CSV table of C-alpha atoms in Angstrom, one decimal:
chain,number,residue,atom,x,y,z
U,1,MET,CA,93.3,81.9,130.3
U,2,PRO,CA,92.9,83.0,126.6
U,3,CYS,CA,89.3,84.0,127.3
U,4,ARG,CA,90.5,86.2,130.2
U,5,ALA,CA,93.1,87.9,127.9
U,6,ALA,CA,90.5,88.4,125.3
U,7,ARG,CA,88.1,90.0,127.8
U,8,ARG,CA,90.7,92.3,129.2
U,9,LEU,CA,91.7,93.3,125.7
U,10,ARG,CA,88.1,94.0,124.6
U,11,LYS,CA,87.7,96.1,127.8
U,12,GLN,CA,90.8,98.0,127.2
U,13,LEU,CA,90.0,98.7,123.6
U,14,GLY,CA,86.4,99.7,124.0
U,15,ARG,CA,84.0,100.2,121.2
U,16,ARG,CA,86.0,102.9,119.4
U,17,GLY,CA,89.3,101.0,119.8
U,18,ALA,CA,87.8,97.8,118.4
U,19,PHE,CA,86.6,99.6,115.4
U,20,LEU,CA,90.0,101.1,114.8
U,21,VAL,CA,91.7,97.8,115.1
U,22,ILE,CA,89.3,96.1,112.6
U,23,ILE,CA,89.7,99.1,110.1
U,24,GLY,CA,93.5,99.3,110.6
U,25,ILE,CA,93.9,95.6,109.8
U,26,GLY,CA,91.7,96.0,106.7
U,27,LYS,CA,93.5,99.0,105.5
U,28,THR,CA,96.9,97.4,106.0
U,29,CYS,CA,95.9,94.2,104.2
U,30,TYR,CA,94.2,96.2,101.4
U,31,GLY,CA,97.6,98.1,100.9
U,32,LEU,CA,99.6,94.9,101.1
U,33,SER,CA,97.5,93.6,98.2
U,34,PHE,CA,98.4,96.6,96.1
U,35,LEU,CA,102.1,95.9,96.9
U,36,PHE,CA,102.2,92.3,96.3
U,37,ALA,CA,99.7,92.0,93.4
U,38,PRO,CA,98.8,95.4,92.1
U,39,PRO,CA,95.5,95.5,90.0
U,40,GLY,CA,95.1,97.5,86.8
U,41,ASN,CA,95.0,101.3,87.3
U,42,HIS,CA,91.4,101.6,85.9
U,43,GLY,CA,90.3,104.9,87.2
U,44,LEU,CA,93.5,105.7,89.2
U,45,GLN,CA,95.3,107.4,86.5
U,46,LEU,CA,95.5,110.6,88.5
U,47,LEU,CA,97.5,108.5,91.0
U,48,THR,CA,99.6,106.6,88.6
U,49,ARG,CA,100.8,109.7,86.9
U,50,ALA,CA,102.6,110.6,90.0
U,51,CYS,CA,103.9,107.0,90.8
U,52,ASP,CA,103.2,103.4,90.6
U,53,LEU,CA,100.3,101.7,92.6
U,54,ARG,CA,103.0,99.9,94.6
U,55,HIS,CA,104.1,103.2,95.9
U,56,TRP,CA,100.5,104.3,96.6
U,57,SER,CA,100.0,101.0,98.6
U,58,TRP,CA,102.3,102.5,101.3
U,59,LEU,CA,99.6,105.1,101.9
U,60,TRP,CA,97.1,102.4,102.8
U,61,ILE,CA,99.6,100.5,105.0
U,62,ILE,CA,101.0,103.3,106.8
U,63,CYS,CA,97.5,104.7,107.5
U,64,GLY,CA,96.5,101.2,108.4
U,65,ILE,CA,99.2,100.9,111.0
U,66,VAL,CA,98.4,104.4,112.5
U,67,THR,CA,94.7,103.4,112.7
U,68,PHE,CA,95.6,100.1,114.3
U,69,THR,CA,97.8,101.5,116.9
U,70,SER,CA,95.7,104.4,117.8
U,71,ALA,CA,93.1,101.8,119.0
U,72,PHE,CA,95.3,101.3,122.0
U,73,LEU,CA,95.4,105.0,123.0
U,74,ARG,CA,93.4,106.4,125.8
U,75,ILE,CA,89.9,107.5,125.0
U,76,GLY,CA,89.9,111.0,123.5
U,77,ARG,CA,93.4,110.5,122.0
U,78,ASP,CA,92.3,108.1,119.3
U,79,GLY,CA,91.3,110.9,117.0
U,80,LEU,CA,94.6,110.5,115.0
U,81,GLY,CA,93.4,106.8,114.1
U,82,PHE,CA,90.2,108.1,112.6
U,83,MET,CA,91.9,110.8,110.7
U,84,ALA,CA,94.5,108.3,109.4
U,85,ALA,CA,91.6,106.0,108.4
U,86,LEU,CA,89.9,108.7,106.3
U,87,ILE,CA,93.1,109.6,104.1
U,88,PRO,CA,93.3,106.5,101.7
U,89,PRO,CA,89.6,106.2,100.8
U,90,THR,CA,89.4,109.9,100.3
U,91,VAL,CA,92.3,109.9,98.0
U,92,TRP,CA,91.0,107.1,96.0
U,93,ALA,CA,87.4,108.6,95.8
U,94,LEU,CA,89.1,111.9,94.5
U,95,ALA,CA,91.1,109.9,91.8
U,96,TYR,CA,87.8,108.0,90.7
U,97,THR,CA,85.9,111.2,90.6
U,98,VAL,CA,88.5,112.9,88.5
U,99,ALA,CA,88.5,109.8,86.2
U,100,VAL,CA,84.9,110.3,85.6
U,101,ILE,CA,85.2,114.0,84.9
U,102,THR,CA,88.1,113.4,82.4
U,103,GLY,CA,86.3,110.6,80.8
U,104,ASP,CA,88.9,108.0,81.7
U,105,TYR,CA,86.8,105.7,83.6
U,106,SER,CA,83.1,106.1,83.3
U,107,ARG,CA,82.3,103.5,86.3
U,108,GLY,CA,84.5,105.6,88.6
U,109,GLY,CA,81.6,107.7,89.8
U,110,PHE,CA,80.0,104.5,91.3
U,111,VAL,CA,83.4,103.6,93.0
U,112,ALA,CA,83.8,107.0,94.3
U,113,ILE,CA,80.5,107.0,95.9
U,114,TRP,CA,81.1,103.5,97.3
U,115,TYR,CA,84.4,104.7,98.9
U,116,LEU,CA,82.6,107.9,100.2
U,117,THR,CA,79.8,106.0,101.8
U,118,SER,CA,81.2,102.6,102.9
U,119,HIS,CA,84.5,103.9,104.0
U,120,VAL,CA,84.5,107.7,104.6
U,121,GLY,CA,80.9,107.8,106.0
U,122,VAL,CA,81.2,104.9,108.3
U,123,ILE,CA,84.5,106.0,109.6
U,124,CYS,CA,83.0,109.6,110.3
U,125,TRP,CA,80.0,108.0,112.0
U,126,ALA,CA,82.3,105.6,114.2
U,127,ALA,CA,84.3,108.7,115.3
U,128,THR,CA,81.2,110.2,116.8
U,129,VAL,CA,80.3,107.0,118.7
U,130,PRO,CA,80.7,107.6,122.4
U,131,GLU,CA,82.9,105.2,124.2
U,132,TYR,CA,80.4,104.8,127.2
U,133,SER,CA,77.4,102.7,127.0
U,134,VAL,CA,74.1,104.5,126.5
U,135,PRO,CA,71.8,103.9,129.5
U,136,PRO,CA,68.8,101.8,129.0
U,137,ALA,CA,65.6,103.4,127.9
U,138,PRO,CA,63.3,104.0,130.9
U,139,ARG,CA,60.5,101.2,131.3
U,140,PRO,CA,56.9,102.4,131.3
U,141,ARG,CA,55.2,102.2,134.8
U,142,ARG,CA,52.5,99.8,135.3
U,143,GLY,CA,49.6,100.8,137.5
U,144,LYS,CA,47.3,103.7,137.8
U,145,ALA,CA,47.5,106.7,135.6
U,146,ALA,CA,47.9,110.0,137.6
C-alpha cells in the first residue's frame, strides 16, 4: 500500500514537482534555522540594518512553502514555485555582494557566487527542464551500408 501511494505521488509530481518539493522543504528548513538559532550577521549587514535575521527567516519560510505547494499544481502553472525559490538566495547573494563592496565581509564574494551558482543557477536550470521524458536516442542500424 505505501509503495502504491508513493508511485502515485511521484507520477502526480513529475520531475519538476519533485524538484520543487525538495527545494521547498530545504528553503523552509533553512528559514526555520534562522528563526530558532540565528547565526551571526557576517556579511548580512545590508539585511540586518532593516530588521533582525529572525524576521528575514520568514522570507525563506514563506518562499519555501510557496515553492513546496507549487509542486502540486498542474504542469505549466508551477512557475510561481520557481520564482519563489529564486527570491531568498538572490537577496542573500545581493547582501553578500554589498558586504564585499563596502568592505564589511571580504569572504562574501565567494558566498555570493555560491548562492548564485548552487541555488539561483540550479533553480533556473530546473525551471527549463521539460516535464515529459526525452525520447531515447535512435539506435544505429546494423547491416549493409546503403
